[in-house]
Short mmCIF file of C-alpha atoms in Angstrom, two decimals:
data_model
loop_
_atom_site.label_atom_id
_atom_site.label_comp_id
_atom_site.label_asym_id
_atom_site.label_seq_id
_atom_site.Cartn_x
_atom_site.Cartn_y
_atom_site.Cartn_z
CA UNK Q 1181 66.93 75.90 124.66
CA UNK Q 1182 68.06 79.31 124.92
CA UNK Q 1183 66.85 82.81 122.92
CA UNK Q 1184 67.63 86.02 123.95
CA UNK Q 1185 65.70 89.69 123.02
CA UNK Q 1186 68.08 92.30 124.65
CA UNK Q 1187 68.64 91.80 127.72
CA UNK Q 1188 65.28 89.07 128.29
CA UNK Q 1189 66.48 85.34 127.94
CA UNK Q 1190 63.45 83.33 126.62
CA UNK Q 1191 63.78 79.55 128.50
CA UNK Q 1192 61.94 77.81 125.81
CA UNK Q 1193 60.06 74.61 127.07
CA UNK Q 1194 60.54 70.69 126.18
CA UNK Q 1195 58.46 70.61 122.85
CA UNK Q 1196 58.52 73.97 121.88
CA UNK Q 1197 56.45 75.10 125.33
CA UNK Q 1198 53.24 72.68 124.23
CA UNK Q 1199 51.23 71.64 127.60
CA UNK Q 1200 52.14 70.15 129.91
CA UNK Q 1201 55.44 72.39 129.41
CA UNK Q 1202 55.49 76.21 128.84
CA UNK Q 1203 58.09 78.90 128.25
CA UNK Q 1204 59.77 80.90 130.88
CA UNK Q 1205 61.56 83.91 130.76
CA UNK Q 1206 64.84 85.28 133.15
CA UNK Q 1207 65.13 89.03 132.95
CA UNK Q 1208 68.56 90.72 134.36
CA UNK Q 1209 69.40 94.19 135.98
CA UNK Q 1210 72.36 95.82 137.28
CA UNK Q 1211 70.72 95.12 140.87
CA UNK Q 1212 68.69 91.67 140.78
CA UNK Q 1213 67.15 89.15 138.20
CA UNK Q 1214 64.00 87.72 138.16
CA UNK Q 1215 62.35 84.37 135.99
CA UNK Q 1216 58.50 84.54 135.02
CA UNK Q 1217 56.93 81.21 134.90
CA UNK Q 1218 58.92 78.69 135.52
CA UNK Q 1219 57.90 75.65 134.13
CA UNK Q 1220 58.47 72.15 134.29
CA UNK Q 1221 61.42 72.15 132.41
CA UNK Q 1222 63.22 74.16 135.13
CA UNK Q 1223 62.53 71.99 138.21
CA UNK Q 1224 65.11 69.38 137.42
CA UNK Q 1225 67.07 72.47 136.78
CA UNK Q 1226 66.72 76.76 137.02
CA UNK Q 1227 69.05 79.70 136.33
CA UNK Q 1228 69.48 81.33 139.61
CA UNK Q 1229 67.08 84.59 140.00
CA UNK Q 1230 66.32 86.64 142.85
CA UNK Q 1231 62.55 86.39 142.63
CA UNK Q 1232 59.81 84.61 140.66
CA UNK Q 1233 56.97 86.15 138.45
CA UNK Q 1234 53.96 84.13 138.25
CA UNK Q 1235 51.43 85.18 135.21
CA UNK Q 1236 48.66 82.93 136.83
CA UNK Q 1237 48.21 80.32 139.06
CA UNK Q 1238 48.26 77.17 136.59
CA UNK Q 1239 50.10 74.33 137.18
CA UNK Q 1240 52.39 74.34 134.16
CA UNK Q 1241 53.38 77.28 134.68
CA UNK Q 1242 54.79 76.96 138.45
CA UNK Q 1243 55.72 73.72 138.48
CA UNK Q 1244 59.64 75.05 138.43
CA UNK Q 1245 58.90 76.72 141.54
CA UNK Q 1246 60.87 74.61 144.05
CA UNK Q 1247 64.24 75.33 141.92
CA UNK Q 1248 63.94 78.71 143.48
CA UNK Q 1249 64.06 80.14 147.26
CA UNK Q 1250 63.47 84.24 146.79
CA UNK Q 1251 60.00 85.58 146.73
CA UNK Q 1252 56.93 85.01 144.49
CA UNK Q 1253 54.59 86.88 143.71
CA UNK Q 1254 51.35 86.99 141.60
CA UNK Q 1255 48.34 89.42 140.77
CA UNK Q 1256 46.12 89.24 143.82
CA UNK Q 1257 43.42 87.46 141.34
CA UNK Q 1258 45.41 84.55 141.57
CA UNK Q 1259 46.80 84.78 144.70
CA UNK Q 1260 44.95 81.97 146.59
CA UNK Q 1261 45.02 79.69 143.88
CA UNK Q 1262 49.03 79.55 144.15
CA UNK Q 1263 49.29 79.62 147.87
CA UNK Q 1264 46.97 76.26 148.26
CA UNK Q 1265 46.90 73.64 145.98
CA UNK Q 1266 43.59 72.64 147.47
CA UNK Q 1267 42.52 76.40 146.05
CA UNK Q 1268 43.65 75.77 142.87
CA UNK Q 1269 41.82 72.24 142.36
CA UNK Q 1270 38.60 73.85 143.25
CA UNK Q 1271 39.33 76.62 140.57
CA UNK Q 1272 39.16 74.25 137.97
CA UNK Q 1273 35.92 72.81 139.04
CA UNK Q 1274 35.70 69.42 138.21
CA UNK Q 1275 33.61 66.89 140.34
CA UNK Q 1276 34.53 65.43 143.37
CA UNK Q 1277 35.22 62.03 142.65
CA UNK Q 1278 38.13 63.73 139.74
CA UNK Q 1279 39.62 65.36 142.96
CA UNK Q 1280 41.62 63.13 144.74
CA UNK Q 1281 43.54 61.92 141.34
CA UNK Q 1282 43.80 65.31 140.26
CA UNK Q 1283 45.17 66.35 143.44
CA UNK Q 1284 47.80 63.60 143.08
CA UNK Q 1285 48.86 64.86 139.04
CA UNK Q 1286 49.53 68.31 140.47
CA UNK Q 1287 51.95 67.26 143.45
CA UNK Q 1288 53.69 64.63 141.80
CA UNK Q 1289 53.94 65.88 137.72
CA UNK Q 1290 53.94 69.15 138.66
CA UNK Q 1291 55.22 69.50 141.84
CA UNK Q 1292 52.94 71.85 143.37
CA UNK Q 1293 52.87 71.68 146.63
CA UNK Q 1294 51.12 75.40 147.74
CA UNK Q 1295 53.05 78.56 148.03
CA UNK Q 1296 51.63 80.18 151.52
CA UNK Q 1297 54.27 82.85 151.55
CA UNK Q 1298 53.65 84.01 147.88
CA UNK Q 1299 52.87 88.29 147.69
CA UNK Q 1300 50.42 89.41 145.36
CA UNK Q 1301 50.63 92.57 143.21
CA UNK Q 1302 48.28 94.27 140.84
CA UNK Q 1303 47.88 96.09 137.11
CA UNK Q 1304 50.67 98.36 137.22
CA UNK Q 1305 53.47 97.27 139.62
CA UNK Q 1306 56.80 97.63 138.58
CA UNK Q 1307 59.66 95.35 139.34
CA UNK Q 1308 62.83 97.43 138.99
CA UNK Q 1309 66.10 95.74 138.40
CA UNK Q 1310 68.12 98.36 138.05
CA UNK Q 1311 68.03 99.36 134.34
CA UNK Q 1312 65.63 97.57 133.47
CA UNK Q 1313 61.85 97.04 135.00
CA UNK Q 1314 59.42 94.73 134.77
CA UNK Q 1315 55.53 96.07 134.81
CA UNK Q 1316 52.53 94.02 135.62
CA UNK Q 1317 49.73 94.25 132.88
CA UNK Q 1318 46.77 92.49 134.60
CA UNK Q 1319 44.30 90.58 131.34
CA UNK Q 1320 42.30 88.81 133.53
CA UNK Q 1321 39.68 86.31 131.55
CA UNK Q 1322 41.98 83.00 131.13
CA UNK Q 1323 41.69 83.19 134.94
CA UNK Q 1324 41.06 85.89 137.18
CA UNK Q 1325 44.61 87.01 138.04
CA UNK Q 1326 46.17 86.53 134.60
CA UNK Q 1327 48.58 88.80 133.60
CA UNK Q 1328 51.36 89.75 131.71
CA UNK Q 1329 54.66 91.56 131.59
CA UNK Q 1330 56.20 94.88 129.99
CA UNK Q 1331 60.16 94.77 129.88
CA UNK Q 1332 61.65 97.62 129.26
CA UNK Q 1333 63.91 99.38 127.84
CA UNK Q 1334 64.30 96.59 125.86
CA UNK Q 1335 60.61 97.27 124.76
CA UNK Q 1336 59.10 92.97 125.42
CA UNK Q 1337 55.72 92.10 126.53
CA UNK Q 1338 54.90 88.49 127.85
CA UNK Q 1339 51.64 87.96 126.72
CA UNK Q 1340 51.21 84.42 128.60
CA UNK Q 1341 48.44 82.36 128.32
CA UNK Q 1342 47.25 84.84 125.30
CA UNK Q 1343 49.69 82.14 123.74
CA UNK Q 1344 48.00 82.62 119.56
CA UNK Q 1345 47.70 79.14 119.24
CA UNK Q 1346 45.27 77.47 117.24
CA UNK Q 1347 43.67 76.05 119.98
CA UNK Q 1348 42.22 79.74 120.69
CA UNK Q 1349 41.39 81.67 124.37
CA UNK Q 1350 40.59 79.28 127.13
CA UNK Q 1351 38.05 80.54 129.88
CA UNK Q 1352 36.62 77.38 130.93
CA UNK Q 1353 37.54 77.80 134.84
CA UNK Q 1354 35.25 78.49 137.49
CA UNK Q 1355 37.14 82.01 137.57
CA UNK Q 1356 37.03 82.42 134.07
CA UNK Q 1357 35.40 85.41 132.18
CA UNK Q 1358 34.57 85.85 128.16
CA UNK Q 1359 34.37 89.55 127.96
CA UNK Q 1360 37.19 89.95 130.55
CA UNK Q 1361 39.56 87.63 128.10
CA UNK Q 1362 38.23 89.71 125.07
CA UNK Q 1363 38.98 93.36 126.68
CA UNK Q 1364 42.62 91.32 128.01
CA UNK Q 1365 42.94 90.67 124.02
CA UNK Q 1366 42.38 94.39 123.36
CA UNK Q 1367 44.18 95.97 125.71
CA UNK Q 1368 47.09 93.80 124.08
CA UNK Q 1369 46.62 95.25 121.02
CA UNK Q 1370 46.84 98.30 122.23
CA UNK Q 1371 50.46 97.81 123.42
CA UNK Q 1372 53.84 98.94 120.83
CA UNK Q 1373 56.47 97.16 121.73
CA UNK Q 1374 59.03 95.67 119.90
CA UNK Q 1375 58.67 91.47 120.93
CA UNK Q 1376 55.52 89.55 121.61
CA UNK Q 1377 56.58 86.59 124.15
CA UNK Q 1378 53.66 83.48 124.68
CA UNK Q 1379 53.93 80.74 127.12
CA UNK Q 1380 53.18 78.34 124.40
CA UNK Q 1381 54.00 77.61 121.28
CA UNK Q 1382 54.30 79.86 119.00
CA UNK Q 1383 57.33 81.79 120.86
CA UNK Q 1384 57.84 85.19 120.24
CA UNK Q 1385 56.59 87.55 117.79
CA UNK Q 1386 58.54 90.31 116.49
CA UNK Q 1387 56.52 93.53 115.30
CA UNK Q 1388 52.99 94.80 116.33
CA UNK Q 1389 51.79 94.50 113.21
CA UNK Q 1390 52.63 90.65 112.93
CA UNK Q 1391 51.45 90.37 116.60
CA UNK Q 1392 48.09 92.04 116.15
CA UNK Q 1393 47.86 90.22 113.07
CA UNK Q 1394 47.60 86.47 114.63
CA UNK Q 1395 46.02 88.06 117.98
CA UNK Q 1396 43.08 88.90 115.66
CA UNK Q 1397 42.96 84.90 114.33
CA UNK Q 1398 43.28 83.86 117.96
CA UNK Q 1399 40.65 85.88 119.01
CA UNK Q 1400 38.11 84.55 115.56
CA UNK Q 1401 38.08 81.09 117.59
CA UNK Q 1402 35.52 82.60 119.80
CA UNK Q 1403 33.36 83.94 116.56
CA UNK Q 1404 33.75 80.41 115.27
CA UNK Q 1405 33.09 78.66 118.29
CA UNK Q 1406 29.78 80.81 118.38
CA UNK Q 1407 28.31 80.07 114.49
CA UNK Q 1408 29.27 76.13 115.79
CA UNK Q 1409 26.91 76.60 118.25
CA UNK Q 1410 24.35 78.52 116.95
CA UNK Q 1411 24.15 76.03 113.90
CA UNK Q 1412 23.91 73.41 116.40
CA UNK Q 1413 20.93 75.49 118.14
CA UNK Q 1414 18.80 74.85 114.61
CA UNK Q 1415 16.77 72.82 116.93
CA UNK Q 1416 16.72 73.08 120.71
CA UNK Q 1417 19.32 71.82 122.74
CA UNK Q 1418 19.99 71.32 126.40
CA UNK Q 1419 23.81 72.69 128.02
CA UNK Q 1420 24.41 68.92 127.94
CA UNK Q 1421 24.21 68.32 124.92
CA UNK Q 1422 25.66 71.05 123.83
CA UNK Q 1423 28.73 70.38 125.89
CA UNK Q 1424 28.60 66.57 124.06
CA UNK Q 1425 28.69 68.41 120.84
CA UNK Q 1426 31.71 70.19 121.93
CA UNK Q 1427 32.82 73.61 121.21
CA UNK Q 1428 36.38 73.51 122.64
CA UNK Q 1429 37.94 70.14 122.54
CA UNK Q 1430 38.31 68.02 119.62
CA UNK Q 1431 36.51 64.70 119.77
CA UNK Q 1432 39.62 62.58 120.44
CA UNK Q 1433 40.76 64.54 123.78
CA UNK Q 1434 39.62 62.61 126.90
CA UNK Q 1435 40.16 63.36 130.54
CA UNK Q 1436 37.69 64.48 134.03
CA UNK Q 1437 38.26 68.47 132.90
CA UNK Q 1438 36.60 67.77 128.77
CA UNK Q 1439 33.32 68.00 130.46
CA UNK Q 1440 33.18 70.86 132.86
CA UNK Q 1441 34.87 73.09 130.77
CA UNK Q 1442 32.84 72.42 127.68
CA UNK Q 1443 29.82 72.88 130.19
CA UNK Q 1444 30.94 76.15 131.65
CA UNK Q 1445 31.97 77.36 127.64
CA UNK Q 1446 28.69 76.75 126.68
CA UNK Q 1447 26.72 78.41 129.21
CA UNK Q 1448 29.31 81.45 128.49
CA UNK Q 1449 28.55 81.40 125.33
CA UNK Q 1450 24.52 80.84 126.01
CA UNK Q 1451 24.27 83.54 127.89
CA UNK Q 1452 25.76 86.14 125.43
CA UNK Q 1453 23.92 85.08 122.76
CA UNK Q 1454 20.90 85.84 124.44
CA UNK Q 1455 21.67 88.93 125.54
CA UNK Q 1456 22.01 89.23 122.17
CA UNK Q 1457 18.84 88.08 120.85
CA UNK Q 1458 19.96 85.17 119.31
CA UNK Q 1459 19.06 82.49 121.53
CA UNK Q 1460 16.01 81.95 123.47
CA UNK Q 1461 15.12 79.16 126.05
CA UNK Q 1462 12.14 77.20 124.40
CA UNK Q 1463 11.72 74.96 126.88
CA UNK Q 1464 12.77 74.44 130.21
CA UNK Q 1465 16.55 74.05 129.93
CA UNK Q 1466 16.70 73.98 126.21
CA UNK Q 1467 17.81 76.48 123.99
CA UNK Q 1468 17.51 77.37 119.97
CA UNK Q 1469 18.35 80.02 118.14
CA UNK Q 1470 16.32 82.56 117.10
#
């Protein structure tokens, strides 16, 4: 399916842009055209562009990448993860004996088979089109590199992976950073323009007001993921248990990432907290609050 905003054609995903899908967008000048993230829906298939946008290296959100033979290019954050896919499997940190059939779901589901030639580009760059550009607003914090995209004139930014789903921010990478993702969520605030694109979901968003308005419930996942664990921290608790307890997933999700990223989100979260005074380590590897 097919929505346009001025001169920005939104590719929408299969189911609405949910995981393992996403949405992509194909933005046209006078002089060239470019697609941002193209996703799985576009590898059996792809509008023909002149050069790819990648918000971050993911694997949903490149795995269109073969429908296309012009240039790529990605914030230099990212940039390692896209040109190896070896790279990108350590990024999400999961243990070694997850590897080899991890390795195997992003080549053959997604179709990711490295991009050694891809160029990397930082906060700032501009993509002109000829009457229309395309500038690169780095919000690192889902992973290092993540960014997004202001359109103009037709006054769109592509917020990505800032996607105001329910599910709220993921940072549970190796590369990923709370306060980076928090300051990303700002900065987006920050921003007038006139449509709100996501990767996922919810689509796009037409107003600031209505955009800044679920931003702030997207970004109140975090404060609720924090009084879960601090409730949970009435009595001490070691980082594995507290990753058992869960403070991302729900209970029914399985698979080799659950635990490593509900590890790593814990120890995030652990760590602010007691910067904050409001966790301590009682005993060796065990933590209450305070």
């Amino acid at each position: 399916m097919e929505e346009t905003y001025g001169g920005i054609s939104v590719l929408v995903g299969a189911q609405r842009g949910a995981y393992p899908f996403c949405n992509s967008l194909l933005v046209g000048g006078a002089d060239a055209a470019l697609v941002i993230d193209p996703s799985l829906s576009l590898a059996a298939g792809a509008p023909p562009a002149d050069l790819v946008l990648v918000s971050h290296a993911h694997e949903d959100h490149i795995a269109g990448l073969g429908s296309y033979d012009g240039p790529v290019h990605i914030h230099d954050g990212d940039l390692g993860a896209l040109r190896s896919r070896e790279a990108m499997l350590a990024g999400f940190g999961l243990p070694k004996e997850a590897f080899a059939v991890t390795d195997r779901m992003l080549r053959d589901e997604f179709h990711v088979t490295g991009c050694p030639d891809a160029l990397g580009f930082v906060d700032g760059s501009v993509f002109d089109l000829g009457g229309r550009t395309v500038t690169v607003v780095h919000l690192p914090g889902h992973t290092p590199g993540h960014s997004g995209f202001l359109i103009e004139p037709d006054g769109f930014l592509f917020v990505a992976d800032i996607d105001l789903t329910s599910f709220g921010p993921f940072y549970g990478d190796v590369g990923s950073d709370l306060a980076d993702f928090e300051a990303s969520m700002r900065r987006c605030a920050e921003i007038d323009a006139r449509w709100y694109g996501t990767a996922h979901q919810k689509g796009v968003i037409e107003g600031p007001q209505e955009f800044r308005s679920r931003l702030a419930g997207f970004a109140d996942v975090i404060e609720r993921r924090e009084e879960t664990l601090l409730s949970f921290l009435a009595e001490p608790r070691s980082v594995g248990e507290i990753a058992e307890h869960r403070l991302v997933y729900r209970p029914h999700v399985d698979g080799v990432h659950v635990g490593p990223v509900e590890r790593r989100t814990a120890e995030r979260h652990l760590a602010r907290l007691a910067a904050k005074g409001l966790v301590a380590e009682v005993d060796p590897g065990r933590f209450r609050a305070v």
